[in-house]
Amino acid sequence: MKYVLLLVSAVCAAAQPYSIRAAADGSVEVARGRLRAEFRGEFTIVYAKDDPRMTLTRSFPDPLERKQMNDPEGYRLPAWRKPGSNQLHEVLFDAGDVYVARATTAAGANGVIRWRFADHPLFGLEADVSPAAGGAEPVLRFRFTPKQAGYYTIGYTGAPETDPTAATGFWQPLVWQEKRFPRAPLLTPEASTSLPATLVESQGSVTALSVDPAEIPYRIATVDNSRFGVMLRNRAGKAQPMIFAPLFGKAGSLMRAGQPFEFRLRPVLSPGDWYSAFRHIATSLFRFRDFRENTEVSLNTTIDNMVDYAMDDHYSGWNADLKGFDYASDVTGTVKVVSALHPLAAALIQDDAGIYRRRALPMAEYLMSRQKYLYSVAAEIRGQGASHNMDGPSAELGELAGLYHMTMARSPVFRDTAIAIANKPRTLNLEMVSEPNTFQHNLALFRLTGEQRYLTDARRLADDYIRVRIETPQTDFSDARILTGGQFWTDFAPKYVDLYELYEETGDKRYLQAAAIGARRYASFCWLYPTVPDGNITVDKGGVAPLGWRYGGRTIPMRTPERTLPAWRMSQIGLTSEASTTWEQNPAIFLAHHAAWLLRIGNATDDPFLRAIGRSAIIGRYKNYPGYDINAAYSDVYARADYPYRRFEEFTYNQVYYNHVWPHIALLFDYLISDVIIRSGRQIDFPSRYAPGYAYLQSRVYGDRDGTFYGDKGVRLWTPRRLLSADSPQLNYVAGYGNGKVYLALTNESARAVTARLKLNSEYLPHVFGR
């Protein structure tokens, strides 16, 4: 018996230092290399004697689309009510009395430049700018002391202003990217800032303002505990980075007379485009890096546990009669399916006929027969556009192409159906229409039929898409299709996944470059702070998990041991909130399909920042299906191997979507296999198919074709459950067989060298060598 073993293992440049000096006009000149900008001593204070009753409103970011909607389901934005009025004000400056404080002088002493302000009957204000260690971004500090009790927020409004028509790009989290400029001075609260900054790109450089990392506690920010908000559009309609603290109407904004409030900001100057500045803020100021590793188990063990759970007919929410998964999480009385390719690939990879018979086949039958992904036998149930019709297929062309090929072309119905519906627009999920004759659909038809005309059309349409969506910065949200259900970050970002698939099919670097631009836009939706502290934190105090977003007002907390763990294990960094409409309820979701794509695109474009974000979303997070998200507060309950083995009504930490379990398994397989392919420099390579799913649930799936392993061809990807055990959890592995050999590739997920004893499951080996 012969074994082929491989141990594969895994990085930033110093920035130019900053300097500051007092200018004659009372401003502070901040310089970094050839870049210089004047930061004025100007602050805007908003005051209300009584509680402004901040709430979140669903408001469209785009004025045209907002006008077209009678009942808008748009971006969740803060709004306030003035005392004695129920009218909501989305503009902070309309929510209270506004005062502008301008410095009369700026003078330096001992390297610190202090602004002086005239006395005001309502408040006292002090502010200064000081150098930071190592020539990093200077610290802009203000100290505000109210003379009357009430609600206050203090905004720094002295950063450089830019005519928005002259700017080449913006970024205000979460949706104002490219040249999408806020229609009004709209505030983003801390709880929905993936990075606590806002920036303006103009004339080849970027001016930005960031919150000082020391101001941000290590936690999941909620609306109630948010400490600040960021803003891009000022009252004059100019583009100007601004930060307001505290968040008006929330934590800390009710102040007593004489009670001082201090806050620190960081002016940022960066050469290049928005992405360079964004990456610099994340890696330099907030020390984002590739910091995760496996915890108590390997990723393989997590996958095995998750497959065990997915095959449990009772706990996994499987409805054998309807061949779908209970969707009680959102719409009681419905079932939903994402993709039959996910369990089909798992059946092939894990060499498990039971997965095929009990999940893949009935889910394929479901998709072929239903009109939409969401189905109910009860005609009165209409939530989320549920269908009651057996008028299939409820699958994208890419799904049908994948099913046709992964079943070895033995079911021509997949091919014939795809061709028959190729020119028909269909509504499959929510009210989002899958349009025909897109580059994605033509690529799927080419892969299905091998006919060159489809690839020619795919390239022509992709070239058009790149011209209008990549090369032309967006100024509105029409591409997001908000009116018909666009809400996920894949709706707001360019279609980087599909462009990368076209690159892999053609080898044309133009599609890779376009995919990279889209991936970088998508990466800006990922959490990149708060900075992970050294040491440990204690979670689940008192033996209970925090109460998160709950269904039906459930208030019984889940029992779980109190644990003291390394702080990094809790971090949301690398994950995204769910959507523009739900970031409050679902702040950091584990369904991280972007991870493998950022890994691949980051590798193909030599962008370690993208790779690190992708890795941060996956490694060392849980031992089984963790539910949907990190919710409300840090916890270890979701990371336990027994977490999903509960009745639906017992989940009060986070939501459980049973239809997400197989997509979650698919994304973990995709990451695991892609990681080995990349670390080996494609010396190990296994071919994939594309599973488009819906919304943001796009993965590659594997297992239907032989791959290569360091020159050996004819290697079958083969990783049955519990094939390998190791006495170090840091070792992930991918296995295969062929040529009379068993092939193992191991990846070390820690930064340390690992020595481990490996044990192969002897039950499997005779069957392999008997083939």
PDB file of N, CA and C in Angstrom, residues 175-205:
ATOM      1  N   VAL A 175     -23.809  51.198   1.387  1.00  0.00           N
ATOM      2  CA  VAL A 175     -24.220  51.102  -0.014  1.00  0.00           C
ATOM      3  C   VAL A 175     -23.689  52.194  -0.921  1.00  0.00           C
ATOM      4  N   TRP A 176     -23.087  53.247  -0.359  1.00  0.00           N
ATOM      5  CA  TRP A 176     -22.632  54.324  -1.231  1.00  0.00           C
ATOM      6  C   TRP A 176     -21.204  54.050  -1.674  1.00  0.00           C
ATOM      7  N   GLN A 177     -21.102  53.419  -2.817  1.00  0.00           N
ATOM      8  CA  GLN A 177     -19.822  53.060  -3.419  1.00  0.00           C
ATOM      9  C   GLN A 177     -19.773  53.643  -4.832  1.00  0.00           C
ATOM     10  N   GLU A 178     -18.598  53.488  -5.453  1.00  0.00           N
ATOM     11  CA  GLU A 178     -18.389  53.986  -6.820  1.00  0.00           C
ATOM     12  C   GLU A 178     -18.721  55.478  -6.842  1.00  0.00           C
ATOM     13  N   LYS A 179     -19.693  55.918  -7.675  1.00  0.00           N
ATOM     14  CA  LYS A 179     -20.102  57.324  -7.647  1.00  0.00           C
ATOM     15  C   LYS A 179     -21.541  57.456  -7.164  1.00  0.00           C
ATOM     16  N   ARG A 180     -21.995  56.458  -6.409  1.00  0.00           N
ATOM     17  CA  ARG A 180     -23.295  56.563  -5.746  1.00  0.00           C
ATOM     18  C   ARG A 180     -23.135  57.506  -4.563  1.00  0.00           C
ATOM     19  N   PHE A 181     -23.792  58.640  -4.655  1.00  0.00           N
ATOM     20  CA  PHE A 181     -23.647  59.687  -3.646  1.00  0.00           C
ATOM     21  C   PHE A 181     -24.964  59.805  -2.892  1.00  0.00           C
ATOM     22  N   PRO A 182     -24.931  59.924  -1.577  1.00  0.00           N
ATOM     23  CA  PRO A 182     -26.185  60.011  -0.828  1.00  0.00           C
ATOM     24  C   PRO A 182     -27.076  61.148  -1.321  1.00  0.00           C
ATOM     25  N   ARG A 183     -28.374  60.875  -1.380  1.00  0.00           N
ATOM     26  CA  ARG A 183     -29.334  61.870  -1.878  1.00  0.00           C
ATOM     27  C   ARG A 183     -29.536  62.998  -0.877  1.00  0.00           C
ATOM     28  N   ALA A 184     -29.092  62.784   0.376  1.00  0.00           N
ATOM     29  CA  ALA A 184     -29.235  63.760   1.457  1.00  0.00           C
ATOM     30  C   ALA A 184     -28.144  63.458   2.478  1.00  0.00           C
ATOM     31  N   PRO A 185     -27.967  64.307   3.488  1.00  0.00           N
ATOM     32  CA  PRO A 185     -26.999  63.990   4.546  1.00  0.00           C
ATOM     33  C   PRO A 185     -27.528  62.854   5.430  1.00  0.00           C
ATOM     34  N   LEU A 186     -27.304  61.634   4.995  1.00  0.00           N
ATOM     35  CA  LEU A 186     -27.803  60.445   5.668  1.00  0.00           C
ATOM     36  C   LEU A 186     -26.676  59.817   6.482  1.00  0.00           C
ATOM     37  N   LEU A 187     -27.017  59.357   7.667  1.00  0.00           N
ATOM     38  CA  LEU A 187     -26.021  58.852   8.613  1.00  0.00           C
ATOM     39  C   LEU A 187     -26.031  57.336   8.640  1.00  0.00           C
ATOM     40  N   THR A 188     -24.844  56.740   8.646  1.00  0.00           N
ATOM     41  CA  THR A 188     -24.691  55.300   8.859  1.00  0.00           C
ATOM     42  C   THR A 188     -24.263  55.066  10.297  1.00  0.00           C
ATOM     43  N   PRO A 189     -25.047  54.329  11.104  1.00  0.00           N
ATOM     44  CA  PRO A 189     -24.644  54.078  12.487  1.00  0.00           C
ATOM     45  C   PRO A 189     -23.549  53.034  12.572  1.00  0.00           C
ATOM     46  N   GLU A 190     -22.844  53.034  13.672  1.00  0.00           N
ATOM     47  CA  GLU A 190     -21.752  52.086  13.872  1.00  0.00           C
ATOM     48  C   GLU A 190     -22.175  50.655  13.564  1.00  0.00           C
ATOM     49  N   ALA A 191     -23.398  50.273  13.947  1.00  0.00           N
ATOM     50  CA  ALA A 191     -23.845  48.895  13.799  1.00  0.00           C
ATOM     51  C   ALA A 191     -23.887  48.431  12.356  1.00  0.00           C
ATOM     52  N   SER A 192     -23.868  49.352  11.404  1.00  0.00           N
ATOM     53  CA  SER A 192     -23.854  48.930   9.996  1.00  0.00           C
ATOM     54  C   SER A 192     -22.655  49.489   9.246  1.00  0.00           C
ATOM     55  N   THR A 193     -21.581  49.757   9.970  1.00  0.00           N
ATOM     56  CA  THR A 193     -20.341  50.156   9.302  1.00  0.00           C
ATOM     57  C   THR A 193     -19.386  48.972   9.284  1.00  0.00           C
ATOM     58  N   SER A 194     -19.114  48.443   8.108  1.00  0.00           N
ATOM     59  CA  SER A 194     -18.163  47.342   8.004  1.00  0.00           C
ATOM     60  C   SER A 194     -16.743  47.793   8.316  1.00  0.00           C
ATOM     61  N   LEU A 195     -16.475  49.066   8.109  1.00  0.00           N
ATOM     62  CA  LEU A 195     -15.237  49.724   8.523  1.00  0.00           C
ATOM     63  C   LEU A 195     -15.660  51.128   8.927  1.00  0.00           C
ATOM     64  N   PRO A 196     -15.270  51.616  10.102  1.00  0.00           N
ATOM     65  CA  PRO A 196     -15.835  52.864  10.626  1.00  0.00           C
ATOM     66  C   PRO A 196     -15.176  54.097  10.034  1.00  0.00           C
ATOM     67  N   ALA A 197     -15.394  54.302   8.754  1.00  0.00           N
ATOM     68  CA  ALA A 197     -14.744  55.394   8.034  1.00  0.00           C
ATOM     69  C   ALA A 197     -15.618  55.795   6.863  1.00  0.00           C
ATOM     70  N   THR A 198     -15.300  56.917   6.297  1.00  0.00           N
ATOM     71  CA  THR A 198     -15.928  57.341   5.058  1.00  0.00           C
ATOM     72  C   THR A 198     -14.880  58.111   4.266  1.00  0.00           C
ATOM     73  N   LEU A 199     -14.961  58.044   2.919  1.00  0.00           N
ATOM     74  CA  LEU A 199     -13.857  58.576   2.121  1.00  0.00           C
ATOM     75  C   LEU A 199     -14.341  59.154   0.794  1.00  0.00           C
ATOM     76  N   VAL A 200     -13.477  60.023   0.256  1.00  0.00           N
ATOM     77  CA  VAL A 200     -13.713  60.645  -1.053  1.00  0.00           C
ATOM     78  C   VAL A 200     -12.447  60.454  -1.886  1.00  0.00           C
ATOM     79  N   GLU A 201     -12.632  59.927  -3.090  1.00  0.00           N
ATOM     80  CA  GLU A 201     -11.525  59.740  -4.032  1.00  0.00           C
ATOM     81  C   GLU A 201     -11.576  60.844  -5.076  1.00  0.00           C
ATOM     82  N   SER A 202     -10.456  61.517  -5.282  1.00  0.00           N
ATOM     83  CA  SER A 202     -10.415  62.609  -6.249  1.00  0.00           C
ATOM     84  C   SER A 202      -8.978  62.842  -6.697  1.00  0.00           C
ATOM     85  N   GLN A 203      -8.771  62.998  -7.984  1.00  0.00           N
ATOM     86  CA  GLN A 203      -7.471  63.355  -8.558  1.00  0.00           C
ATOM     87  C   GLN A 203      -6.366  62.407  -8.109  1.00  0.00           C
ATOM     88  N   GLY A 204      -6.665  61.122  -8.096  1.00  0.00           N
ATOM     89  CA  GLY A 204      -5.646  60.117  -7.853  1.00  0.00           C
ATOM     90  C   GLY A 204      -5.278  59.887  -6.408  1.00  0.00           C
ATOM     91  N   SER A 205      -6.049  60.442  -5.474  1.00  0.00           N
ATOM     92  CA  SER A 205      -5.791  60.198  -4.060  1.00  0.00           C
ATOM     93  C   SER A 205      -7.112  60.217  -3.305  1.00  0.00           C
TER      94      SER A 205
END
